[in-house]
Amino acid sequence: MVMMRSVVTPWQTCPLFSLLPLNARNTPLILRSTPHSGRLSMAASSQSTSIQNQNQNVPAGAGADDNMFQLIQSHQEKASRLPPIQEIRTLLDRSVRGVLSTISQKHEGYPSGSMVDFACDADGSPILAVSSLALHTKDLTQNPKCSLLVAKDPEDRTDLLVTLHGDAIPVSEKDQAAIRTAYLARHPDAFWVDFGDFQFMRIEPKVVRYVSGVATALLGSGEFNNEEYKAAKVDPIAQFSKPVASHMNKDHAEDTKAIVQHSTSIPVDFAYILDLDALGFNVKAAYQGNTFKLRIPFPRRAVDRKDVKTLIVEMLHAAKPQVS
């Protein structure tokens, strides 16, 4: 049985990242439920207490905002989402760029950071195409220990951040063809991978850590070991995120808004889809000048791309009678 270790997860059944200004002080609160295990980090507990104390002194005019927060929180607590390990595994599989940290050979004793492109192999191990001229390649040749940091939304520090710690090793000759194919599937224009000074390196995961809700009322964090990470499966629907979101946002923006309004009972001004998986989709929405992210669950699990369309149509039909 796969078990999580040292995990604090206030977001197992609600969004990783929903932010909304709640009071006259414009204090941002993370819209999360209490973790099923009931365990919170000390940082999360103290931040939550601080926010609660602030809210006790909020003017009466903030009552509408408080009610809206409660409405959103109630909805988001029930919104189904992927298990944390599967969401992390899927995020890394769908990502193409991150920050590589190596042990600097030029500046002994100090870490060195580089922005790098990568792709994951079938086991979830990140693959790098590195030049022998690059400093990070020289670092890894002397010391393979490294980490790769990936942000789900680089513009939103409260969103999911994943750091994979591992050892970078050259890809063996027998695996070259398969690794090259996997890398080019994510980076089709990377013609330089065939240059003589380039080689593929695979980061063998040791520990995968995550954090969400940084600088908010609740902080979620934890880690998985190599076996737990590799045992997780990539969500099969996430691969359709970009085409589905692009189509809906371009041609059916009003339909998305109607679905969000029906699902949350919040009269949002707009809503556009950020990404989706088998259990639902995430949107960025606005209400009375505030923008925030929401999780919108499907009525049931989607089995393929065609089924995603079926579910969205069902949700729209359910929403239309309530659209004035």
mmCIF file of C-alpha atoms in Angstrom:
data_model
loop_
_atom_site.group_PDB
_atom_site.id
_atom_site.type_symbol
_atom_site.label_atom_id
_atom_site.label_comp_id
_atom_site.label_asym_id
_atom_site.label_seq_id
_atom_site.Cartn_x
_atom_site.Cartn_y
_atom_site.Cartn_z
ATOM 1 C CA MET A 1 0.000 0.000 0.000
ATOM 2 C CA VAL A 2 1.383 3.401 -1.005
ATOM 3 C CA MET A 3 1.562 5.782 1.948
ATOM 4 C CA MET A 4 2.467 9.465 2.186
ATOM 5 C CA ARG A 5 5.128 10.568 4.612
ATOM 6 C CA SER A 6 5.337 13.823 6.567
ATOM 7 C CA VAL A 7 2.433 15.338 4.698
ATOM 8 C CA VAL A 8 0.444 18.396 5.702
ATOM 9 C CA THR A 9 -2.345 18.745 3.154
ATOM 10 C CA PRO A 10 -5.116 21.260 3.727
ATOM 11 C CA TRP A 11 -5.954 20.946 0.035
ATOM 12 C CA GLN A 12 -6.774 17.275 -0.480
ATOM 13 C CA THR A 13 -10.353 18.009 -1.502
ATOM 14 C CA CYS A 14 -10.224 21.699 -2.341
ATOM 15 C CA PRO A 15 -8.133 23.974 -4.560
ATOM 16 C CA LEU A 16 -4.463 24.532 -4.069
ATOM 17 C CA PHE A 17 -4.615 28.146 -4.832
ATOM 18 C CA SER A 18 -7.920 30.024 -4.412
ATOM 19 C CA LEU A 19 -7.309 33.564 -3.188
ATOM 20 C CA LEU A 20 -9.839 36.243 -2.315
ATOM 21 C CA PRO A 21 -9.507 39.601 -0.476
ATOM 22 C CA LEU A 22 -11.954 39.343 2.405
ATOM 23 C CA ASN A 23 -11.918 42.472 4.483
ATOM 24 C CA ALA A 24 -11.167 46.163 4.698
ATOM 25 C CA ARG A 25 -7.490 45.382 5.157
ATOM 26 C CA ASN A 26 -7.575 43.455 1.882
ATOM 27 C CA THR A 27 -6.137 40.428 3.658
ATOM 28 C CA PRO A 28 -5.809 37.474 1.265
ATOM 29 C CA LEU A 29 -7.085 34.172 2.579
ATOM 30 C CA ILE A 30 -6.512 30.781 1.051
ATOM 31 C CA LEU A 31 -9.761 28.950 0.438
ATOM 32 C CA ARG A 32 -9.001 25.517 1.838
ATOM 33 C CA SER A 33 -10.553 22.934 4.057
ATOM 34 C CA THR A 34 -8.953 21.451 7.147
ATOM 35 C CA PRO A 35 -6.884 18.365 6.237
ATOM 36 C CA HIS A 36 -8.541 15.008 6.804
ATOM 37 C CA SER A 37 -5.758 14.013 9.155
ATOM 38 C CA GLY A 38 -6.351 17.136 11.237
ATOM 39 C CA ARG A 39 -2.632 17.923 11.202
ATOM 40 C CA LEU A 40 -1.460 21.464 10.464
ATOM 41 C CA SER A 41 2.027 22.877 10.491
ATOM 42 C CA MET A 42 2.861 25.381 13.204
ATOM 43 C CA ALA A 43 3.223 28.032 10.521
ATOM 44 C CA ALA A 44 -0.245 27.317 9.212
ATOM 45 C CA SER A 45 -1.795 27.314 12.660
ATOM 46 C CA SER A 46 -0.230 30.608 13.711
ATOM 47 C CA GLN A 47 -1.089 32.306 10.420
ATOM 48 C CA SER A 48 -4.696 31.141 10.700
ATOM 49 C CA THR A 49 -4.972 32.467 14.245
ATOM 50 C CA SER A 50 -3.525 35.795 13.125
ATOM 51 C CA ILE A 51 -6.044 36.088 10.307
ATOM 52 C CA GLN A 52 -8.925 35.204 12.628
ATOM 53 C CA ASN A 53 -7.836 37.890 15.089
ATOM 54 C CA GLN A 54 -7.708 40.439 12.278
ATOM 55 C CA ASN A 55 -11.198 39.510 11.128
ATOM 56 C CA GLN A 56 -12.632 40.129 14.597
ATOM 57 C CA ASN A 57 -11.942 43.824 14.081
ATOM 58 C CA VAL A 58 -13.356 44.090 10.565
ATOM 59 C CA PRO A 59 -16.042 46.771 10.058
ATOM 60 C CA ALA A 60 -19.646 45.681 9.585
ATOM 61 C CA GLY A 61 -19.487 46.585 5.910
ATOM 62 C CA ALA A 62 -17.232 43.622 5.308
ATOM 63 C CA GLY A 63 -20.055 41.207 6.135
ATOM 64 C CA ALA A 64 -20.932 40.644 2.486
ATOM 65 C CA ASP A 65 -17.345 39.693 1.742
ATOM 66 C CA ASP A 66 -17.344 37.284 4.692
ATOM 67 C CA ASN A 67 -20.529 35.668 3.429
ATOM 68 C CA MET A 68 -19.058 35.331 -0.034
ATOM 69 C CA PHE A 69 -15.931 33.746 1.404
ATOM 70 C CA GLN A 70 -18.029 31.232 3.330
ATOM 71 C CA LEU A 71 -20.030 30.433 0.215
ATOM 72 C CA ILE A 72 -16.894 29.831 -1.811
ATOM 73 C CA GLN A 73 -15.219 27.851 0.965
ATOM 74 C CA SER A 74 -18.257 25.612 1.375
ATOM 75 C CA HIS A 75 -18.260 24.846 -2.340
ATOM 76 C CA GLN A 76 -14.520 24.291 -2.580
ATOM 77 C CA GLU A 77 -14.402 21.918 0.393
ATOM 78 C CA LYS A 78 -16.678 19.548 -1.532
ATOM 79 C CA ALA A 79 -14.996 19.970 -4.922
ATOM 80 C CA SER A 80 -13.332 16.701 -5.917
ATOM 81 C CA ARG A 81 -9.726 16.766 -7.062
ATOM 82 C CA LEU A 82 -6.842 14.401 -7.720
ATOM 83 C CA PRO A 83 -4.919 12.908 -4.771
ATOM 84 C CA PRO A 84 -1.856 15.067 -3.973
ATOM 85 C CA ILE A 85 0.694 12.538 -5.270
ATOM 86 C CA GLN A 86 -1.162 12.149 -8.580
ATOM 87 C CA GLU A 87 -1.511 15.901 -8.993
ATOM 88 C CA ILE A 88 2.225 16.325 -8.411
ATOM 89 C CA ARG A 89 3.102 13.479 -10.780
ATOM 90 C CA THR A 90 0.818 14.982 -13.425
ATOM 91 C CA LEU A 91 2.193 18.502 -12.970
ATOM 92 C CA LEU A 92 5.771 17.344 -13.547
ATOM 93 C CA ASP A 93 4.737 15.246 -16.538
ATOM 94 C CA ARG A 94 2.974 18.188 -18.196
ATOM 95 C CA SER A 95 5.634 20.799 -17.348
ATOM 96 C CA VAL A 96 8.527 21.697 -19.639
ATOM 97 C CA ARG A 97 10.660 24.184 -17.667
ATOM 98 C CA GLY A 98 12.051 24.532 -14.171
ATOM 99 C CA VAL A 99 14.924 25.768 -12.038
ATOM 100 C CA LEU A 100 17.822 23.325 -11.773
ATOM 101 C CA SER A 101 20.023 23.688 -8.683
ATOM 102 C CA THR A 102 23.463 22.090 -8.703
ATOM 103 C CA ILE A 103 26.508 22.090 -6.411
ATOM 104 C CA SER A 104 28.770 24.737 -7.914
ATOM 105 C CA GLN A 105 32.290 23.666 -8.851
ATOM 106 C CA LYS A 106 33.340 27.199 -9.686
ATOM 107 C CA HIS A 107 32.132 28.649 -6.395
ATOM 108 C CA GLU A 108 32.861 25.851 -3.984
ATOM 109 C CA GLY A 109 30.308 25.290 -1.256
ATOM 110 C CA TYR A 110 27.571 27.320 -2.925
ATOM 111 C CA PRO A 111 24.523 26.175 -4.915
ATOM 112 C CA SER A 112 24.090 27.289 -8.505
ATOM 113 C CA GLY A 113 20.739 27.817 -10.243
ATOM 114 C CA SER A 114 19.835 27.518 -13.918
ATOM 115 C CA MET A 115 16.591 27.762 -15.843
ATOM 116 C CA VAL A 116 16.334 24.565 -17.893
ATOM 117 C CA ASP A 117 13.948 22.787 -20.229
ATOM 118 C CA PHE A 118 13.068 19.212 -19.348
ATOM 119 C CA ALA A 119 10.707 16.346 -20.125
ATOM 120 C CA CYS A 120 9.748 13.362 -18.004
ATOM 121 C CA ASP A 121 10.274 9.759 -19.037
ATOM 122 C CA ALA A 122 7.701 6.998 -18.479
ATOM 123 C CA ASP A 123 8.707 6.671 -14.813
ATOM 124 C CA GLY A 124 8.442 10.393 -14.124
ATOM 125 C CA SER A 125 12.189 11.032 -14.044
ATOM 126 C CA PRO A 126 13.071 14.456 -15.515
ATOM 127 C CA ILE A 127 15.229 14.354 -18.640
ATOM 128 C CA LEU A 128 17.668 17.166 -19.415
ATOM 129 C CA ALA A 129 19.418 17.905 -22.707
ATOM 130 C CA VAL A 130 22.632 19.572 -21.571
ATOM 131 C CA SER A 131 25.653 21.044 -23.306
ATOM 132 C CA SER A 132 29.155 20.177 -22.139
ATOM 133 C CA LEU A 133 29.837 23.938 -22.191
ATOM 134 C CA ALA A 134 27.167 24.731 -19.597
ATOM 135 C CA LEU A 135 28.224 25.302 -15.995
ATOM 136 C CA HIS A 136 25.435 23.106 -14.659
ATOM 137 C CA THR A 137 26.688 20.219 -16.815
ATOM 138 C CA LYS A 138 30.166 20.620 -15.359
ATOM 139 C CA ASP A 139 28.653 20.725 -11.881
ATOM 140 C CA LEU A 140 26.679 17.536 -12.453
ATOM 141 C CA THR A 141 29.693 15.740 -13.889
ATOM 142 C CA GLN A 142 31.547 16.317 -10.621
ATOM 143 C CA ASN A 143 28.582 15.956 -8.280
ATOM 144 C CA PRO A 144 25.297 14.441 -9.561
ATOM 145 C CA LYS A 145 23.216 15.679 -6.623
ATOM 146 C CA CYS A 146 20.714 18.307 -7.712
ATOM 147 C CA SER A 147 17.149 19.513 -7.455
ATOM 148 C CA LEU A 148 14.545 20.679 -9.957
ATOM 149 C CA LEU A 149 11.918 23.223 -8.890
ATOM 150 C CA VAL A 150 8.703 23.470 -10.909
ATOM 151 C CA ALA A 151 5.910 26.019 -10.360
ATOM 152 C CA LYS A 152 2.379 25.279 -11.510
ATOM 153 C CA ASP A 153 1.785 29.003 -11.986
ATOM 154 C CA PRO A 154 5.001 31.085 -11.894
ATOM 155 C CA GLU A 155 2.907 34.252 -11.544
ATOM 156 C CA ASP A 156 1.142 33.012 -8.399
ATOM 157 C CA ARG A 157 3.367 32.213 -5.430
ATOM 158 C CA THR A 158 0.445 30.671 -3.523
ATOM 159 C CA ASP A 159 0.006 27.968 -6.156
ATOM 160 C CA LEU A 160 1.638 24.543 -6.114
ATOM 161 C CA LEU A 161 5.445 24.375 -6.057
ATOM 162 C CA VAL A 162 7.251 21.055 -6.456
ATOM 163 C CA THR A 163 10.930 20.363 -5.803
ATOM 164 C CA LEU A 164 12.362 17.062 -6.970
ATOM 165 C CA HIS A 165 15.663 16.068 -5.343
ATOM 166 C CA GLY A 166 17.796 13.443 -7.057
ATOM 167 C CA ASP A 167 20.974 12.394 -8.852
ATOM 168 C CA ALA A 168 21.569 13.342 -12.484
ATOM 169 C CA ILE A 169 23.166 10.547 -14.488
ATOM 170 C CA PRO A 170 23.957 10.242 -18.216
ATOM 171 C CA VAL A 171 21.385 8.298 -20.209
ATOM 172 C CA SER A 172 22.715 4.931 -21.329
ATOM 173 C CA GLU A 173 23.267 4.170 -25.011
ATOM 174 C CA LYS A 174 20.421 1.644 -25.130
ATOM 175 C CA ASP A 175 17.939 4.229 -23.796
ATOM 176 C CA GLN A 176 19.041 7.085 -26.053
ATOM 177 C CA ALA A 177 16.406 6.615 -28.749
ATOM 178 C CA ALA A 178 13.469 6.374 -26.343
ATOM 179 C CA ILE A 179 14.672 9.333 -24.288
ATOM 180 C CA ARG A 180 15.254 11.450 -27.388
ATOM 181 C CA THR A 181 11.692 10.706 -28.530
ATOM 182 C CA ALA A 182 10.259 11.604 -25.125
ATOM 183 C CA TYR A 183 12.215 14.860 -24.966
ATOM 184 C CA LEU A 184 11.307 15.962 -28.501
ATOM 185 C CA ALA A 185 7.633 15.209 -27.805
ATOM 186 C CA ARG A 186 7.728 18.086 -25.301
ATOM 187 C CA HIS A 187 10.284 20.218 -27.188
ATOM 188 C CA PRO A 188 9.723 19.534 -30.919
ATOM 189 C CA ASP A 189 11.977 22.418 -32.005
ATOM 190 C CA ALA A 190 14.979 21.334 -29.937
ATOM 191 C CA PHE A 191 17.112 20.392 -32.960
ATOM 192 C CA TRP A 192 20.266 21.051 -30.932
ATOM 193 C CA VAL A 193 19.862 17.800 -28.993
ATOM 194 C CA ASP A 194 21.722 16.131 -31.884
ATOM 195 C CA PHE A 195 24.704 18.462 -31.663
ATOM 196 C CA GLY A 196 27.940 16.815 -30.657
ATOM 197 C CA ASP A 197 28.356 18.725 -27.393
ATOM 198 C CA PHE A 198 24.885 17.809 -26.105
ATOM 199 C CA GLN A 199 23.891 14.777 -24.088
ATOM 200 C CA PHE A 200 20.819 13.557 -22.234
ATOM 201 C CA MET A 201 20.869 13.236 -18.464
ATOM 202 C CA ARG A 202 18.179 11.685 -16.310
ATOM 203 C CA ILE A 203 17.467 12.912 -12.762
ATOM 204 C CA GLU A 204 16.776 9.839 -10.638
ATOM 205 C CA PRO A 205 14.308 11.028 -7.951
ATOM 206 C CA LYS A 206 15.133 10.501 -4.298
ATOM 207 C CA VAL A 207 12.560 12.768 -2.653
ATOM 208 C CA VAL A 208 9.776 14.893 -4.137
ATOM 209 C CA ARG A 209 8.622 17.777 -1.954
ATOM 210 C CA TYR A 210 5.708 20.135 -2.454
ATOM 211 C CA VAL A 211 4.341 23.289 -0.883
ATOM 212 C CA SER A 212 1.194 25.292 -1.546
ATOM 213 C CA GLY A 213 -0.475 28.265 0.043
ATOM 214 C CA VAL A 214 2.735 30.169 0.748
ATOM 215 C CA ALA A 215 2.050 33.486 2.554
ATOM 216 C CA THR A 216 -1.608 32.592 3.096
ATOM 217 C CA ALA A 217 -3.735 31.540 6.035
ATOM 218 C CA LEU A 218 -3.051 27.838 5.546
ATOM 219 C CA LEU A 219 0.177 26.262 4.397
ATOM 220 C CA GLY A 220 0.196 22.811 2.783
ATOM 221 C CA SER A 221 3.425 20.871 2.444
ATOM 222 C CA GLY A 222 4.815 17.350 2.395
ATOM 223 C CA GLU A 223 7.018 14.898 0.574
ATOM 224 C CA PHE A 224 7.034 11.539 -1.174
ATOM 225 C CA ASN A 225 9.879 9.101 -1.630
ATOM 226 C CA ASN A 226 11.042 7.657 -4.946
ATOM 227 C CA GLU A 227 8.839 4.558 -4.746
ATOM 228 C CA GLU A 228 5.705 6.556 -3.916
ATOM 229 C CA TYR A 229 6.350 9.035 -6.697
ATOM 230 C CA LYS A 230 7.006 6.429 -9.383
ATOM 231 C CA ALA A 231 3.976 4.366 -8.338
ATOM 232 C CA ALA A 232 1.664 7.324 -9.006
ATOM 233 C CA LYS A 233 -0.070 7.537 -12.359
ATOM 234 C CA VAL A 234 -0.301 10.588 -14.590
ATOM 235 C CA ASP A 235 -3.895 11.744 -14.941
ATOM 236 C CA PRO A 236 -4.977 10.667 -18.455
ATOM 237 C CA ILE A 237 -7.197 13.711 -19.048
ATOM 238 C CA ALA A 238 -4.630 16.404 -18.211
ATOM 239 C CA GLN A 239 -3.067 16.038 -21.660
ATOM 240 C CA PHE A 240 -6.190 17.657 -23.114
ATOM 241 C CA SER A 241 -5.995 20.756 -20.896
ATOM 242 C CA LYS A 242 -4.552 23.152 -23.454
ATOM 243 C CA PRO A 243 -6.812 22.371 -26.423
ATOM 244 C CA VAL A 244 -9.985 22.179 -24.328
ATOM 245 C CA ALA A 245 -9.192 25.339 -22.338
ATOM 246 C CA SER A 246 -8.209 27.224 -25.483
ATOM 247 C CA HIS A 247 -11.423 26.242 -27.263
ATOM 248 C CA MET A 248 -13.671 27.045 -24.304
ATOM 249 C CA ASN A 249 -11.987 30.364 -23.537
ATOM 250 C CA LYS A 250 -12.044 31.499 -27.162
ATOM 251 C CA ASP A 251 -15.462 30.285 -28.286
ATOM 252 C CA HIS A 252 -17.512 29.545 -25.158
ATOM 253 C CA ALA A 253 -16.489 32.060 -22.485
ATOM 254 C CA GLU A 254 -20.111 32.839 -21.583
ATOM 255 C CA ASP A 255 -20.856 29.134 -21.231
ATOM 256 C CA THR A 256 -17.938 28.716 -18.836
ATOM 257 C CA LYS A 257 -19.186 31.671 -16.788
ATOM 258 C CA ALA A 258 -22.661 30.142 -16.633
ATOM 259 C CA ILE A 259 -21.263 26.793 -15.461
ATOM 260 C CA VAL A 260 -19.193 28.467 -12.753
ATOM 261 C CA GLN A 261 -22.142 30.548 -11.586
ATOM 262 C CA HIS A 262 -24.342 27.457 -11.375
ATOM 263 C CA SER A 263 -21.717 25.311 -9.676
ATOM 264 C CA THR A 264 -20.671 27.883 -7.050
ATOM 265 C CA SER A 265 -23.772 30.125 -6.748
ATOM 266 C CA ILE A 266 -21.401 33.079 -7.192
ATOM 267 C CA PRO A 267 -22.403 35.677 -9.851
ATOM 268 C CA VAL A 268 -18.905 35.898 -11.299
ATOM 269 C CA ASP A 269 -18.162 38.600 -13.849
ATOM 270 C CA PHE A 270 -16.021 36.273 -15.947
ATOM 271 C CA ALA A 271 -14.350 32.887 -15.719
ATOM 272 C CA TYR A 272 -11.799 31.219 -17.934
ATOM 273 C CA ILE A 273 -10.403 27.717 -17.730
ATOM 274 C CA LEU A 274 -6.805 27.269 -16.597
ATOM 275 C CA ASP A 275 -6.458 23.475 -16.754
ATOM 276 C CA LEU A 276 -8.419 20.295 -16.267
ATOM 277 C CA ASP A 277 -8.128 16.671 -15.199
ATOM 278 C CA ALA A 278 -10.399 13.650 -14.891
ATOM 279 C CA LEU A 279 -12.277 15.059 -11.901
ATOM 280 C CA GLY A 280 -12.856 18.660 -12.951
ATOM 281 C CA PHE A 281 -11.256 21.908 -14.030
ATOM 282 C CA ASN A 282 -9.700 25.013 -12.479
ATOM 283 C CA VAL A 283 -10.768 28.504 -13.457
ATOM 284 C CA LYS A 284 -9.687 32.054 -12.870
ATOM 285 C CA ALA A 285 -12.725 34.176 -12.119
ATOM 286 C CA ALA A 286 -13.646 37.695 -11.042
ATOM 287 C CA TYR A 287 -16.321 39.068 -8.749
ATOM 288 C CA GLN A 288 -16.755 42.756 -7.869
ATOM 289 C CA GLY A 289 -13.190 43.616 -8.821
ATOM 290 C CA ASN A 290 -11.563 40.650 -7.064
ATOM 291 C CA THR A 291 -9.926 37.874 -9.060
ATOM 292 C CA PHE A 292 -9.465 34.384 -7.663
ATOM 293 C CA LYS A 293 -9.126 30.738 -8.667
ATOM 294 C CA LEU A 294 -11.809 28.107 -8.211
ATOM 295 C CA ARG A 295 -12.080 24.361 -8.582
ATOM 296 C CA ILE A 296 -15.131 23.245 -10.597
ATOM 297 C CA PRO A 297 -15.815 19.492 -10.267
ATOM 298 C CA PHE A 298 -17.281 17.323 -12.998
ATOM 299 C CA PRO A 299 -20.498 15.451 -12.119
ATOM 300 C CA ARG A 300 -18.438 12.259 -12.474
ATOM 301 C CA ARG A 301 -14.971 11.150 -13.552
ATOM 302 C CA ALA A 302 -14.156 11.785 -17.224
ATOM 303 C CA VAL A 303 -12.875 8.737 -19.097
ATOM 304 C CA ASP A 304 -11.568 10.354 -22.302
ATOM 305 C CA ARG A 305 -11.584 13.610 -24.279
ATOM 306 C CA LYS A 306 -14.979 12.929 -25.825
ATOM 307 C CA ASP A 307 -16.372 12.366 -22.355
ATOM 308 C CA VAL A 308 -14.990 15.742 -21.222
ATOM 309 C CA LYS A 309 -17.117 17.388 -23.905
ATOM 310 C CA THR A 310 -20.131 15.357 -22.813
ATOM 311 C CA LEU A 311 -19.686 16.415 -19.194
ATOM 312 C CA ILE A 312 -19.258 20.098 -20.059
ATOM 313 C CA VAL A 313 -22.426 19.999 -22.176
ATOM 314 C CA GLU A 314 -24.284 18.335 -19.295
ATOM 315 C CA MET A 315 -23.055 21.028 -16.906
ATOM 316 C CA LEU A 316 -24.114 23.781 -19.311
ATOM 317 C CA HIS A 317 -27.593 22.303 -19.710
ATOM 318 C CA ALA A 318 -27.932 22.198 -15.927
ATOM 319 C CA ALA A 319 -26.795 25.820 -15.689
ATOM 320 C CA LYS A 320 -28.947 27.329 -18.442
ATOM 321 C CA PRO A 321 -32.258 27.354 -16.547
ATOM 322 C CA GLN A 322 -30.588 29.557 -13.930
ATOM 323 C CA VAL A 323 -29.071 31.986 -16.422
ATOM 324 C CA SER A 324 -31.188 35.112 -16.631
#
